[in-house]
């Protein structure tokens, strides 16, 4: 059965059938990291979500017919500030963070995008686009700054589905005496002697963040393309500004046909943010959890919904994968995945439903039939799970705990003493305490053994 792909389009606020501009050339752009600090769990969600969309598109249209561009923002005010705080050069900072970002992508088992351009490699193209916008009357120079004049673009606010005045209130719009109007946004800003900068018709300076994505997407995907993705927090002002400057510079009625945005990650139902101080870095989980555990957790809720991040979620995902690995078989050539098998993913990347189907396939695979096992493992592999050999999974579990072995044995001795004294409540408390730390104990033939769950 040939099924259509459905996607929730933020531009129309509806779930729509995906109709590509060209069946032989599917084009997707996703906003990548600003490399000023180590990636956090909030950054990890779009990495995994759009990695799965990339897989679905390639399965549907062919590996060679899908182009996925994800940029690296390596010039930005946040980068300049971070380099000063860390007292290292911008080059050293951005190279270190980019390297760690790539390590995190590998840890999460994400495929590499087709292209990964860096902003600093495309400055000339950015200057060219700014000159184009000025010549067409959409931008103006003011005191060595260049701004896009929002009032000149009648469709501004359509992505956010709000009026300009509503967007401005409580948003990250920069106030400046250089602007004609408060809503105008910067395309180019001057650099001081101790800041990175490039020569331009408006003096030494650097590009605005929004412009960078417009230029890099055009370079690799053209003036219009199929899908633009990112976190929901990017809708305004970043994506709204991308649309305005791109459509005006390129003389097009569309920039991207489909806008796909993932929901936030919360901690105790509170949005992660630096201001609150509840940021969790991806690197903080590497010694405790296999990357597959985080990957499963990140797709356990529908991408449009908020996802509350907690130890219970991670422990549950760890248990699921541990169970699934009991049906693991090595596959030389993955079983072909049919449209029917992928129907939940075709329906707006419904990963929770796909995971529910995996549970059913696992139960079938427990019969011991090799074909059933291969089908189950292939279906897991498609979304980046059971991607390691079973021995690697077990090896990581055995080394991953940061709990001292002597501590574990001491707790077991305490529990045994409590049981000898018939203090079963205390014995249960100790057992539960170890279980929460990932240690499972088992009583057999008068002896107590333990293992990492």
XYZ file of C-alpha atoms in Angstrom:
453
model
C 0.000 0.000 0.000
C 1.433 3.366 -1.025
C 0.781 5.769 1.845
C 1.113 9.541 1.913
C 3.284 11.349 4.419
C 1.355 13.765 6.635
C 3.031 16.632 8.485
C 1.773 19.282 10.899
C 2.504 22.548 9.113
C 2.967 25.502 11.468
C 2.290 27.858 8.562
C -1.290 26.612 8.144
C -1.630 25.230 11.679
C -2.976 22.036 10.093
C -1.842 18.500 9.425
C -1.300 18.322 5.669
C -0.388 15.797 3.020
C 3.272 16.261 2.101
C 3.561 17.131 -1.584
C 7.199 17.790 -2.548
C 8.217 20.409 -5.084
C 10.135 17.651 -6.896
C 9.773 13.927 -6.129
C 13.379 13.386 -7.196
C 14.791 16.183 -5.056
C 13.298 16.478 -1.571
C 14.856 19.407 0.315
C 14.890 19.949 4.101
C 16.634 22.593 6.214
C 16.863 22.416 10.017
C 18.397 25.055 12.265
C 21.543 23.690 13.862
C 23.433 24.733 16.998
C 24.961 28.065 17.940
C 28.287 26.708 19.163
C 28.921 28.715 22.324
C 28.185 26.030 24.932
C 27.792 22.253 25.175
C 24.517 20.987 23.660
C 21.713 20.282 26.143
C 18.759 17.904 26.145
C 16.549 20.563 24.575
C 18.955 20.634 21.599
C 18.876 16.843 21.425
C 15.159 16.623 20.680
C 15.187 18.254 17.216
C 18.376 16.326 16.410
C 16.563 13.021 16.897
C 13.154 14.120 15.553
C 14.498 15.426 12.261
C 16.890 12.502 11.972
C 13.829 10.235 11.956
C 12.064 12.480 9.422
C 15.210 12.271 7.266
C 15.011 8.455 7.462
C 11.308 8.449 6.554
C 11.848 10.733 3.560
C 14.749 8.645 2.273
C 12.729 5.459 2.673
C 9.823 6.981 0.752
C 11.720 8.810 -2.003
C 15.133 7.120 -2.123
C 18.421 7.867 -0.352
C 19.853 9.874 -3.238
C 16.731 11.997 -3.643
C 16.698 13.698 -0.216
C 18.942 16.604 0.785
C 19.128 17.479 4.476
C 20.941 20.685 5.459
C 21.683 21.503 9.100
C 23.855 24.545 9.746
C 26.471 25.465 12.324
C 26.191 29.036 13.658
C 29.796 29.882 14.533
C 29.483 33.681 14.737
C 27.009 35.236 17.158
C 26.921 37.622 20.124
C 26.545 34.639 22.485
C 29.756 33.144 21.089
C 31.650 36.405 21.533
C 30.451 36.711 25.134
C 31.250 33.066 25.956
C 34.790 33.370 24.569
C 35.406 36.365 26.829
C 34.065 34.565 29.896
C 36.114 31.418 29.156
C 39.135 33.536 28.147
C 39.776 31.558 24.983
C 39.694 32.554 21.317
C 36.454 32.338 19.363
C 38.113 29.856 17.000
C 39.084 27.559 19.868
C 35.640 27.856 21.464
C 33.656 27.151 18.299
C 35.905 24.261 17.241
C 35.674 22.640 20.680
C 31.887 22.972 20.913
C 31.387 21.821 17.315
C 33.506 18.739 18.024
C 31.470 17.947 21.137
C 28.245 18.543 19.209
C 29.293 15.934 16.658
C 30.178 13.529 19.477
C 26.702 14.061 20.925
C 25.123 13.357 17.514
C 27.054 10.098 17.338
C 26.069 9.215 20.913
C 22.398 9.730 19.975
C 22.921 7.635 16.819
C 21.918 10.416 14.410
C 22.832 10.173 10.734
C 24.983 12.943 9.318
C 23.050 15.541 7.300
C 23.804 15.858 3.600
C 25.425 19.253 4.174
C 26.501 21.042 7.344
C 27.565 24.591 6.351
C 29.179 27.014 8.775
C 28.099 30.641 8.883
C 31.654 32.006 8.717
C 32.241 30.227 5.391
C 29.394 32.162 3.767
C 29.922 35.807 4.757
C 30.307 37.038 1.165
C 26.927 35.545 0.239
C 25.390 37.252 3.267
C 26.771 40.639 2.223
C 25.389 40.024 -1.274
C 21.897 39.272 0.077
C 21.948 42.417 2.229
C 22.919 44.553 -0.777
C 20.091 42.937 -2.721
C 17.569 43.787 0.025
C 18.791 47.395 0.213
C 18.574 47.818 -3.570
C 14.995 46.503 -3.550
C 13.968 48.884 -0.779
C 13.400 46.263 1.924
C 16.415 47.204 4.067
C 18.188 50.384 5.148
C 21.538 51.413 6.594
C 21.666 53.369 9.847
C 24.881 54.229 11.712
C 26.844 51.293 10.222
C 23.939 48.932 10.971
C 21.649 47.468 8.315
C 18.035 46.629 9.212
C 15.213 44.845 7.449
C 12.145 47.097 7.362
C 9.343 44.807 8.495
C 6.515 47.131 7.382
C 7.598 46.555 3.762
C 6.671 42.853 3.967
C 2.888 42.451 4.187
C 2.935 38.758 5.180
C 5.018 39.304 8.314
C 3.503 37.381 11.238
C 1.752 34.672 9.183
C 3.913 31.867 10.566
C 3.269 32.986 14.140
C -0.371 33.729 13.240
C -0.160 37.017 15.141
C -0.119 40.730 14.433
C 3.190 42.584 14.638
C 2.225 44.475 17.792
C 1.315 41.206 19.531
C 4.612 39.624 18.498
C 6.675 42.486 19.869
C 5.237 42.284 23.397
C 7.438 40.059 25.582
C 9.620 38.920 22.674
C 13.355 39.035 22.054
C 13.170 42.083 19.789
C 16.242 44.274 20.255
C 15.578 47.939 20.963
C 17.814 50.493 19.210
C 17.794 54.179 18.342
C 19.190 53.224 14.939
C 15.924 51.587 13.849
C 13.086 53.280 11.997
C 10.609 50.987 13.771
C 10.911 48.778 16.833
C 10.010 45.612 14.912
C 12.802 46.035 12.320
C 15.559 43.450 12.738
C 19.287 43.586 12.126
C 20.961 42.191 9.016
C 24.444 43.573 9.711
C 26.031 45.125 12.793
C 29.428 46.802 13.356
C 32.231 45.019 15.204
C 34.626 46.607 17.643
C 38.389 46.093 17.314
C 38.353 43.131 19.715
C 35.368 41.422 18.032
C 35.408 39.267 14.884
C 34.365 41.154 11.773
C 34.482 41.254 7.996
C 34.837 44.200 5.642
C 31.590 45.294 4.023
C 30.063 48.332 2.273
C 28.859 49.402 5.763
C 32.216 48.985 7.489
C 33.780 46.158 9.451
C 31.056 44.053 11.019
C 29.225 40.748 11.178
C 25.869 39.348 10.033
C 22.651 39.048 12.010
C 21.697 35.546 13.126
C 18.488 35.370 11.079
C 20.282 36.223 7.842
C 22.740 33.357 8.200
C 20.079 30.657 7.787
C 18.460 32.419 4.813
C 21.776 32.478 2.974
C 22.877 28.933 3.795
C 19.504 27.401 2.930
C 19.507 29.200 -0.433
C 23.040 28.087 -1.211
C 22.251 24.395 -0.820
C 18.493 24.170 -1.443
C 17.629 27.127 -3.679
C 15.160 29.986 -3.265
C 12.347 27.688 -2.134
C 12.328 24.226 -0.654
C 10.088 21.634 0.990
C 10.602 21.496 4.763
C 12.065 23.853 7.337
C 12.398 22.462 10.847
C 13.412 23.497 14.336
C 12.221 23.961 17.876
C 8.974 25.776 18.613
C 10.925 28.578 20.280
C 12.373 29.531 16.884
C 9.036 30.416 15.285
C 9.447 34.033 16.391
C 11.529 35.929 15.713
C 13.990 33.636 13.922
C 11.806 31.787 11.431
C 9.465 34.714 10.911
C 12.471 36.854 9.970
C 13.933 34.172 7.724
C 10.722 34.116 5.706
C 10.604 37.904 5.357
C 14.167 38.457 4.194
C 14.291 35.326 1.994
C 11.057 35.968 0.134
C 11.951 39.613 -0.439
C 15.493 38.869 -1.564
C 14.496 35.940 -3.784
C 11.238 37.362 -5.221
C 9.249 34.270 -4.202
C 5.772 33.710 -2.784
C 7.071 30.920 -0.561
C 10.289 30.199 1.281
C 9.543 26.748 2.687
C 6.288 24.901 1.972
C 6.163 23.074 5.317
C 7.264 24.354 8.719
C 7.734 21.582 11.295
C 8.365 22.539 14.924
C 9.011 20.275 17.902
C 7.744 21.016 21.409
C 9.820 21.908 24.446
C 11.476 19.627 26.961
C 10.430 20.403 30.522
C 11.803 19.480 33.940
C 9.056 18.978 36.510
C 6.782 20.575 33.885
C 8.911 23.729 33.788
C 10.579 24.744 30.522
C 14.342 24.290 30.481
C 16.111 27.638 30.295
C 19.405 29.180 31.311
C 17.609 31.898 33.258
C 15.958 29.284 35.482
C 19.219 27.351 35.731
C 17.756 23.922 34.957
C 19.786 23.088 31.853
C 20.855 19.449 31.452
C 23.780 18.842 29.094
C 23.852 15.770 26.861
C 27.377 15.000 28.078
C 26.079 14.650 31.656
C 24.262 11.433 30.715
C 27.041 9.655 28.822
C 28.536 7.737 31.729
C 25.181 6.665 33.105
C 23.029 5.857 30.063
C 23.580 4.311 26.676
C 22.693 6.842 23.977
C 19.851 4.602 22.811
C 18.099 5.195 26.140
C 18.070 8.952 25.536
C 16.991 8.439 21.945
C 13.999 6.320 22.984
C 13.101 8.836 25.697
C 13.219 11.732 23.223
C 10.687 10.059 20.911
C 8.459 8.616 23.651
C 6.051 11.569 23.251
C 4.797 13.029 19.989
C 7.239 15.631 18.723
C 4.637 18.428 18.855
C 3.980 17.863 22.555
C 6.091 18.962 25.478
C 8.188 16.164 26.959
C 8.838 16.084 30.701
C 12.365 14.814 31.376
C 12.962 12.806 34.547
C 14.745 9.758 35.946
C 11.598 7.637 35.768
C 11.378 8.217 32.010
C 15.018 7.237 31.497
C 14.813 4.191 33.752
C 11.667 2.998 31.972
C 13.328 3.405 28.559
C 16.377 1.545 29.843
C 14.161 -1.350 31.002
C 12.381 -1.459 27.625
C 15.633 -1.638 25.685
C 17.028 -4.240 28.048
C 13.933 -6.353 27.395
C 14.059 -5.787 23.649
C 17.684 -6.866 23.497
C 16.548 -10.350 24.541
C 15.243 -10.690 20.959
C 18.344 -9.176 19.357
C 19.842 -10.946 16.361
C 22.609 -9.636 14.152
C 21.305 -8.716 10.712
C 23.689 -8.565 7.773
C 21.079 -6.958 5.543
C 18.098 -5.216 7.216
C 14.645 -6.467 6.318
C 12.783 -4.135 4.000
C 10.386 -1.886 5.909
C 7.026 -1.566 4.193
C 4.750 1.456 4.015
C 2.346 -0.421 6.295
C 5.080 -0.914 8.898
C 5.919 2.788 8.718
C 2.328 4.048 8.720
C 2.612 5.616 12.223
C 5.710 7.563 11.133
C 4.032 8.590 7.874
C 1.231 10.035 10.009
C 3.031 13.140 11.296
C 5.930 11.179 12.827
C 3.740 9.408 15.378
C 6.644 7.826 17.255
C 4.567 6.760 20.315
C 2.348 4.632 18.056
C 5.388 3.226 16.257
C 6.898 2.292 19.634
C 3.600 0.617 20.613
C 3.874 -1.456 17.419
C 7.448 -2.368 18.358
C 6.157 -3.788 21.657
C 3.763 -5.996 19.664
C 6.533 -7.119 17.302
C 8.698 -7.922 20.312
C 6.021 -10.199 21.789
C 5.754 -12.011 18.446
C 9.552 -12.319 18.265
C 9.612 -14.123 21.624
C 8.344 -17.262 19.874
C 11.927 -17.795 18.760
C 11.204 -17.630 15.036
C 14.252 -16.076 13.314
C 12.167 -14.204 10.735
C 10.100 -12.606 13.502
C 13.261 -11.569 15.337
C 14.776 -10.093 12.178
C 11.610 -8.128 11.457
C 11.564 -6.769 15.010
C 15.236 -5.774 14.989
C 14.893 -4.183 11.534
C 11.928 -2.113 12.723
C 13.977 -0.980 15.744
C 16.990 -0.221 13.569
C 14.899 2.029 11.357
C 14.427 4.550 14.173
C 17.990 4.132 15.443
C 17.419 1.535 18.183
C 19.084 -1.850 18.816
C 21.835 -0.283 16.727
C 24.624 -1.872 18.765
C 25.489 -5.525 19.103
C 23.990 -7.134 22.216
C 27.468 -7.611 23.703
C 28.106 -3.847 23.395
C 24.807 -3.096 25.136
C 25.690 -5.439 28.015
C 29.264 -4.156 28.220
C 28.059 -0.571 28.575
C 25.571 -1.564 31.271
C 28.295 -3.266 33.274
C 30.671 -0.302 33.160
C 28.186 2.540 33.171
C 27.387 2.876 36.846
C 29.198 5.485 38.882
C 28.318 3.539 42.047
C 31.268 2.051 43.897
C 31.195 -1.763 44.013
C 32.136 -1.694 47.694
C 29.144 0.570 48.337
C 26.840 -1.939 46.640
C 28.247 -4.853 48.618
C 27.970 -2.843 51.843
C 24.291 -2.181 51.151
C 23.708 -5.886 50.457
C 25.414 -6.784 53.759
C 23.148 -4.276 55.570
C 20.116 -5.817 53.893
C 21.144 -9.354 54.819
C 21.623 -8.271 58.444
C 18.192 -6.605 58.425
C 16.635 -9.797 57.109
C 18.411 -11.881 59.749
C 16.890 -9.554 62.345
C 13.490 -9.915 60.632
C 13.485 -6.193 59.859
C 11.933 -6.730 56.468
C 10.837 -3.115 56.021
C 14.456 -1.952 56.211
C 15.522 -4.761 53.870
C 12.933 -3.625 51.334
C 14.061 0.000 51.663
C 17.671 -0.987 50.895
C 16.562 -3.090 47.926
C 14.502 -0.191 46.546
C 17.360 2.261 47.136
C 19.709 0.114 45.067
C 17.050 -0.371 42.396
C 16.680 3.402 42.021
C 20.432 3.603 41.432
C 20.194 1.008 38.661
C 21.300 -2.014 40.719
C 19.076 -5.099 40.773
C 19.615 -7.706 43.481
C 18.504 -11.327 43.407
C 18.238 -13.884 46.219
C 18.854 -17.488 45.183
C 19.921 -20.609 47.091
C 20.633 -18.560 50.207
C 22.947 -16.133 48.378
C 22.404 -12.588 47.109
C 23.779 -11.510 43.733
C 23.478 -8.179 41.926
C 23.608 -6.748 38.445
C 22.998 -3.434 36.678
C 19.460 -3.395 35.385
